[in-house]
Amino acid sequence: MISGIGVVFALIEILYILMIVLGANQANAFFKFIQSLAEPLALFFPGLFNTGNYNVDVLLNYGLAAVFWLVVTGILARAVSRY
């Protein structure tokens, strides 16, 4: 269950990355919904890398947040399953 939550969080981040990189209409309601979920889930990662290219910045910052959620929830799931 815990790992599943991490996967959902990571998928939200990945979907947001894809929408930005592929040039989705940012005025779209679905884009705004995904953005409203992805930004808080990214925690402190946005702004961590500043390469000068917006798409690369989004890929690095939100991609790192996705990996973070997978790793943290994986560790939590293992810890909970031991007890």
Tab-separated table of N, CA and C in Angstrom, residues 1-82:
chain	number	residue	atom	x	y	z
A	1	MET	N	0.830	-1.193	0.000
A	1	MET	CA	0.000	0.000	0.000
A	1	MET	C	0.874	1.256	0.000
A	2	ILE	N	1.891	1.259	0.844
A	2	ILE	CA	2.768	2.434	0.924
A	2	ILE	C	3.531	2.622	-0.387
A	3	SER	N	4.023	1.545	-0.946
A	3	SER	CA	4.733	1.632	-2.231
A	3	SER	C	3.790	2.107	-3.329
A	4	GLY	N	2.551	1.699	-3.279
A	4	GLY	CA	1.556	2.136	-4.258
A	4	GLY	C	1.330	3.631	-4.208
A	5	ILE	N	1.321	4.185	-3.015
A	5	ILE	CA	1.169	5.635	-2.870
A	5	ILE	C	2.367	6.349	-3.490
A	6	GLY	N	3.556	5.800	-3.259
A	6	GLY	CA	4.751	6.377	-3.860
A	6	GLY	C	4.716	6.336	-5.375
A	7	VAL	N	4.204	5.241	-5.912
A	7	VAL	CA	4.095	5.118	-7.372
A	7	VAL	C	3.108	6.149	-7.916
A	8	VAL	N	1.998	6.341	-7.240
A	8	VAL	CA	1.010	7.336	-7.686
A	8	VAL	C	1.622	8.739	-7.651
A	9	PHE	N	2.342	9.070	-6.575
A	9	PHE	CA	2.991	10.377	-6.477
A	9	PHE	C	4.005	10.550	-7.605
A	10	ALA	N	4.802	9.526	-7.866
A	10	ALA	CA	5.804	9.587	-8.924
A	10	ALA	C	5.137	9.732	-10.296
A	11	LEU	N	4.041	9.030	-10.518
A	11	LEU	CA	3.334	9.129	-11.795
A	11	LEU	C	2.768	10.528	-12.016
A	12	ILE	N	2.314	11.165	-10.961
A	12	ILE	CA	1.826	12.542	-11.071
A	12	ILE	C	2.977	13.455	-11.503
A	13	GLU	N	4.130	13.268	-10.880
A	13	GLU	CA	5.299	14.080	-11.243
A	13	GLU	C	5.706	13.822	-12.699
A	14	ILE	N	5.729	12.570	-13.099
A	14	ILE	CA	6.120	12.214	-14.465
A	14	ILE	C	5.117	12.769	-15.478
A	15	LEU	N	3.839	12.686	-15.170
A	15	LEU	CA	2.823	13.238	-16.062
A	15	LEU	C	3.005	14.738	-16.217
A	16	TYR	N	3.305	15.412	-15.129
A	16	TYR	CA	3.539	16.856	-15.188
A	16	TYR	C	4.761	17.167	-16.060
A	17	ILE	N	5.831	16.396	-15.881
A	17	ILE	CA	7.032	16.586	-16.698
A	17	ILE	C	6.689	16.425	-18.181
A	18	LEU	N	5.984	15.357	-18.508
A	18	LEU	CA	5.628	15.099	-19.906
A	18	LEU	C	4.761	16.210	-20.480
A	19	MET	N	3.832	16.697	-19.685
A	19	MET	CA	2.957	17.758	-20.169
A	19	MET	C	3.752	19.038	-20.450
A	20	ILE	N	4.723	19.357	-19.619
A	20	ILE	CA	5.544	20.546	-19.828
A	20	ILE	C	6.442	20.365	-21.048
A	21	VAL	N	7.165	19.246	-21.079
A	21	VAL	CA	8.146	19.018	-22.148
A	21	VAL	C	7.474	18.894	-23.513
A	22	LEU	N	6.303	18.278	-23.551
A	22	LEU	CA	5.614	18.088	-24.822
A	22	LEU	C	4.757	19.284	-25.218
A	23	GLY	N	4.725	20.313	-24.376
A	23	GLY	CA	4.060	21.557	-24.734
A	23	GLY	C	2.553	21.549	-24.585
A	24	ALA	N	2.054	20.969	-23.525
A	24	ALA	CA	0.614	20.956	-23.292
A	24	ALA	C	0.099	22.381	-23.075
A	25	ASN	N	-1.156	22.581	-23.397
A	25	ASN	CA	-1.809	23.868	-23.199
A	25	ASN	C	-1.939	24.128	-21.701
A	26	GLN	N	-1.212	25.117	-21.205
A	26	GLN	CA	-1.190	25.381	-19.768
A	26	GLN	C	-2.456	26.058	-19.261
A	27	ALA	N	-3.339	26.452	-20.151
A	27	ALA	CA	-4.625	27.022	-19.748
A	27	ALA	C	-5.685	25.939	-19.583
A	28	ASN	N	-5.355	24.717	-19.970
A	28	ASN	CA	-6.276	23.588	-19.898
A	28	ASN	C	-6.570	23.233	-18.439
A	29	ALA	N	-7.809	22.871	-18.140
A	29	ALA	CA	-8.204	22.522	-16.775
A	29	ALA	C	-7.480	21.274	-16.276
A	30	PHE	N	-7.279	20.284	-17.142
A	30	PHE	CA	-6.577	19.067	-16.727
A	30	PHE	C	-5.123	19.395	-16.393
A	31	PHE	N	-4.479	20.242	-17.190
A	31	PHE	CA	-3.110	20.656	-16.897
A	31	PHE	C	-3.047	21.346	-15.543
A	32	LYS	N	-3.963	22.255	-15.294
A	32	LYS	CA	-3.980	22.973	-14.018
A	32	LYS	C	-4.203	22.020	-12.846
A	33	PHE	N	-5.044	20.993	-13.040
A	33	PHE	CA	-5.279	20.006	-11.990
A	33	PHE	C	-3.998	19.230	-11.684
A	34	ILE	N	-3.321	18.748	-12.715
A	34	ILE	CA	-2.079	17.999	-12.522
A	34	ILE	C	-1.016	18.904	-11.901
A	35	GLN	N	-0.954	20.139	-12.334
A	35	GLN	CA	0.003	21.092	-11.780
A	35	GLN	C	-0.280	21.336	-10.292
A	36	SER	N	-1.558	21.432	-9.933
A	36	SER	CA	-1.909	21.661	-8.531
A	36	SER	C	-1.542	20.472	-7.653
A	37	LEU	N	-1.433	19.290	-8.233
A	37	LEU	CA	-0.991	18.113	-7.483
A	37	LEU	C	0.528	17.992	-7.487
A	38	ALA	N	1.150	18.256	-8.624
A	38	ALA	CA	2.587	18.028	-8.787
A	38	ALA	C	3.435	19.031	-8.007
A	39	GLU	N	3.033	20.272	-7.985
A	39	GLU	CA	3.872	21.286	-7.336
A	39	GLU	C	4.043	21.035	-5.837
A	40	PRO	N	2.981	20.763	-5.079
A	40	PRO	CA	3.207	20.481	-3.656
A	40	PRO	C	3.964	19.169	-3.423
A	41	LEU	N	3.757	18.180	-4.287
A	41	LEU	CA	4.456	16.903	-4.140
A	41	LEU	C	5.940	17.025	-4.456
A	42	ALA	N	6.331	18.048	-5.178
A	42	ALA	CA	7.735	18.233	-5.532
A	42	ALA	C	8.565	18.733	-4.352
A	43	LEU	N	7.895	19.133	-3.287
A	43	LEU	CA	8.537	19.585	-2.058
A	43	LEU	C	9.545	20.694	-2.336
A	44	PHE	N	10.794	20.491	-1.989
A	44	PHE	CA	11.827	21.513	-2.126
A	44	PHE	C	12.641	21.362	-3.406
A	45	PHE	N	12.293	20.420	-4.273
A	45	PHE	CA	13.085	20.155	-5.476
A	45	PHE	C	12.986	21.218	-6.567
A	46	PRO	N	11.825	21.847	-6.811
A	46	PRO	CA	11.809	22.892	-7.844
A	46	PRO	C	12.771	24.026	-7.483
A	47	GLY	N	13.565	24.412	-8.432
A	47	GLY	CA	14.553	25.448	-8.202
A	47	GLY	C	15.905	24.895	-7.774
A	48	LEU	N	15.995	23.602	-7.555
A	48	LEU	CA	17.257	22.995	-7.142
A	48	LEU	C	18.279	23.054	-8.269
A	49	PHE	N	17.843	22.759	-9.479
A	49	PHE	CA	18.709	22.847	-10.654
A	49	PHE	C	18.239	24.010	-11.510
A	50	ASN	N	19.174	24.819	-11.958
A	50	ASN	CA	18.852	25.952	-12.819
A	50	ASN	C	19.846	25.952	-13.985
A	51	THR	N	19.470	25.269	-15.051
A	51	THR	CA	20.369	25.115	-16.198
A	51	THR	C	20.205	26.218	-17.233
A	52	GLY	N	19.146	26.992	-17.129
A	52	GLY	CA	18.871	28.020	-18.133
A	52	GLY	C	17.868	27.561	-19.170
A	53	ASN	N	17.597	26.267	-19.225
A	53	ASN	CA	16.594	25.708	-20.138
A	53	ASN	C	15.420	25.220	-19.298
A	54	TYR	N	14.263	25.829	-19.488
A	54	TYR	CA	13.104	25.531	-18.639
A	54	TYR	C	12.723	24.056	-18.680
A	55	ASN	N	12.702	23.460	-19.860
A	55	ASN	CA	12.306	22.052	-19.970
A	55	ASN	C	13.276	21.131	-19.234
A	56	VAL	N	14.564	21.412	-19.336
A	56	VAL	CA	15.559	20.596	-18.629
A	56	VAL	C	15.426	20.802	-17.122
A	57	ASP	N	15.167	22.030	-16.703
A	57	ASP	CA	14.961	22.307	-15.280
A	57	ASP	C	13.786	21.509	-14.727
A	58	VAL	N	12.675	21.513	-15.455
A	58	VAL	CA	11.495	20.762	-15.030
A	58	VAL	C	11.805	19.278	-14.984
A	59	LEU	N	12.477	18.780	-16.002
A	59	LEU	CA	12.835	17.367	-16.045
A	59	LEU	C	13.702	16.976	-14.855
A	60	LEU	N	14.719	17.755	-14.565
A	60	LEU	CA	15.613	17.434	-13.452
A	60	LEU	C	14.923	17.580	-12.095
A	61	ASN	N	14.276	18.708	-11.876
A	61	ASN	CA	13.695	18.993	-10.561
A	61	ASN	C	12.513	18.079	-10.231
A	62	TYR	N	11.578	17.946	-11.147
A	62	TYR	CA	10.407	17.122	-10.876
A	62	TYR	C	10.726	15.639	-11.031
A	63	GLY	N	11.699	15.320	-11.889
A	63	GLY	CA	12.150	13.934	-12.000
A	63	GLY	C	12.820	13.474	-10.720
A	64	LEU	N	13.610	14.337	-10.124
A	64	LEU	CA	14.236	14.016	-8.844
A	64	LEU	C	13.182	13.837	-7.753
A	65	ALA	N	12.140	14.636	-7.793
A	65	ALA	CA	11.051	14.478	-6.824
A	65	ALA	C	10.356	13.125	-7.012
A	66	ALA	N	10.171	12.698	-8.251
A	66	ALA	CA	9.550	11.394	-8.514
A	66	ALA	C	10.412	10.265	-7.955
A	67	VAL	N	11.713	10.349	-8.192
A	67	VAL	CA	12.624	9.330	-7.661
A	67	VAL	C	12.613	9.357	-6.137
A	68	PHE	N	12.575	10.541	-5.567
A	68	PHE	CA	12.514	10.689	-4.112
A	68	PHE	C	11.318	9.943	-3.538
A	69	TRP	N	10.129	10.138	-4.145
A	69	TRP	CA	8.931	9.478	-3.628
A	69	TRP	C	9.033	7.965	-3.742
A	70	LEU	N	9.604	7.473	-4.827
A	70	LEU	CA	9.761	6.030	-4.987
A	70	LEU	C	10.716	5.457	-3.943
A	71	VAL	N	11.810	6.140	-3.706
A	71	VAL	CA	12.800	5.650	-2.736
A	71	VAL	C	12.258	5.726	-1.311
A	72	VAL	N	11.704	6.863	-0.944
A	72	VAL	CA	11.224	7.043	0.434
A	72	VAL	C	10.085	6.082	0.758
A	73	THR	N	9.130	5.956	-0.135
A	73	THR	CA	8.020	5.041	0.158
A	73	THR	C	8.478	3.586	0.109
A	74	GLY	N	9.470	3.272	-0.714
A	74	GLY	CA	10.029	1.922	-0.724
A	74	GLY	C	10.697	1.590	0.599
A	75	ILE	N	11.455	2.542	1.141
A	75	ILE	CA	12.101	2.346	2.442
A	75	ILE	C	11.062	2.222	3.544
A	76	LEU	N	10.043	3.085	3.508
A	76	LEU	CA	8.976	3.012	4.520
A	76	LEU	C	8.222	1.677	4.442
A	77	ALA	N	7.958	1.216	3.248
A	77	ALA	CA	7.235	-0.051	3.078
A	77	ALA	C	8.046	-1.206	3.652
A	78	ARG	N	9.345	-1.203	3.407
A	78	ARG	CA	10.196	-2.264	3.967
A	78	ARG	C	10.243	-2.202	5.481
A	79	ALA	N	10.350	-0.990	6.021
A	79	ALA	CA	10.401	-0.828	7.469
A	79	ALA	C	9.098	-1.294	8.117
A	80	VAL	N	7.978	-0.956	7.521
A	80	VAL	CA	6.673	-1.344	8.083
A	80	VAL	C	6.459	-2.850	7.956
A	81	SER	N	6.923	-3.449	6.874
A	81	SER	CA	6.693	-4.872	6.671
A	81	SER	C	7.520	-5.734	7.634
A	82	ARG	N	8.575	-5.189	8.187
A	82	ARG	CA	9.398	-5.939	9.125
A	82	ARG	C	8.753	-6.044	10.503
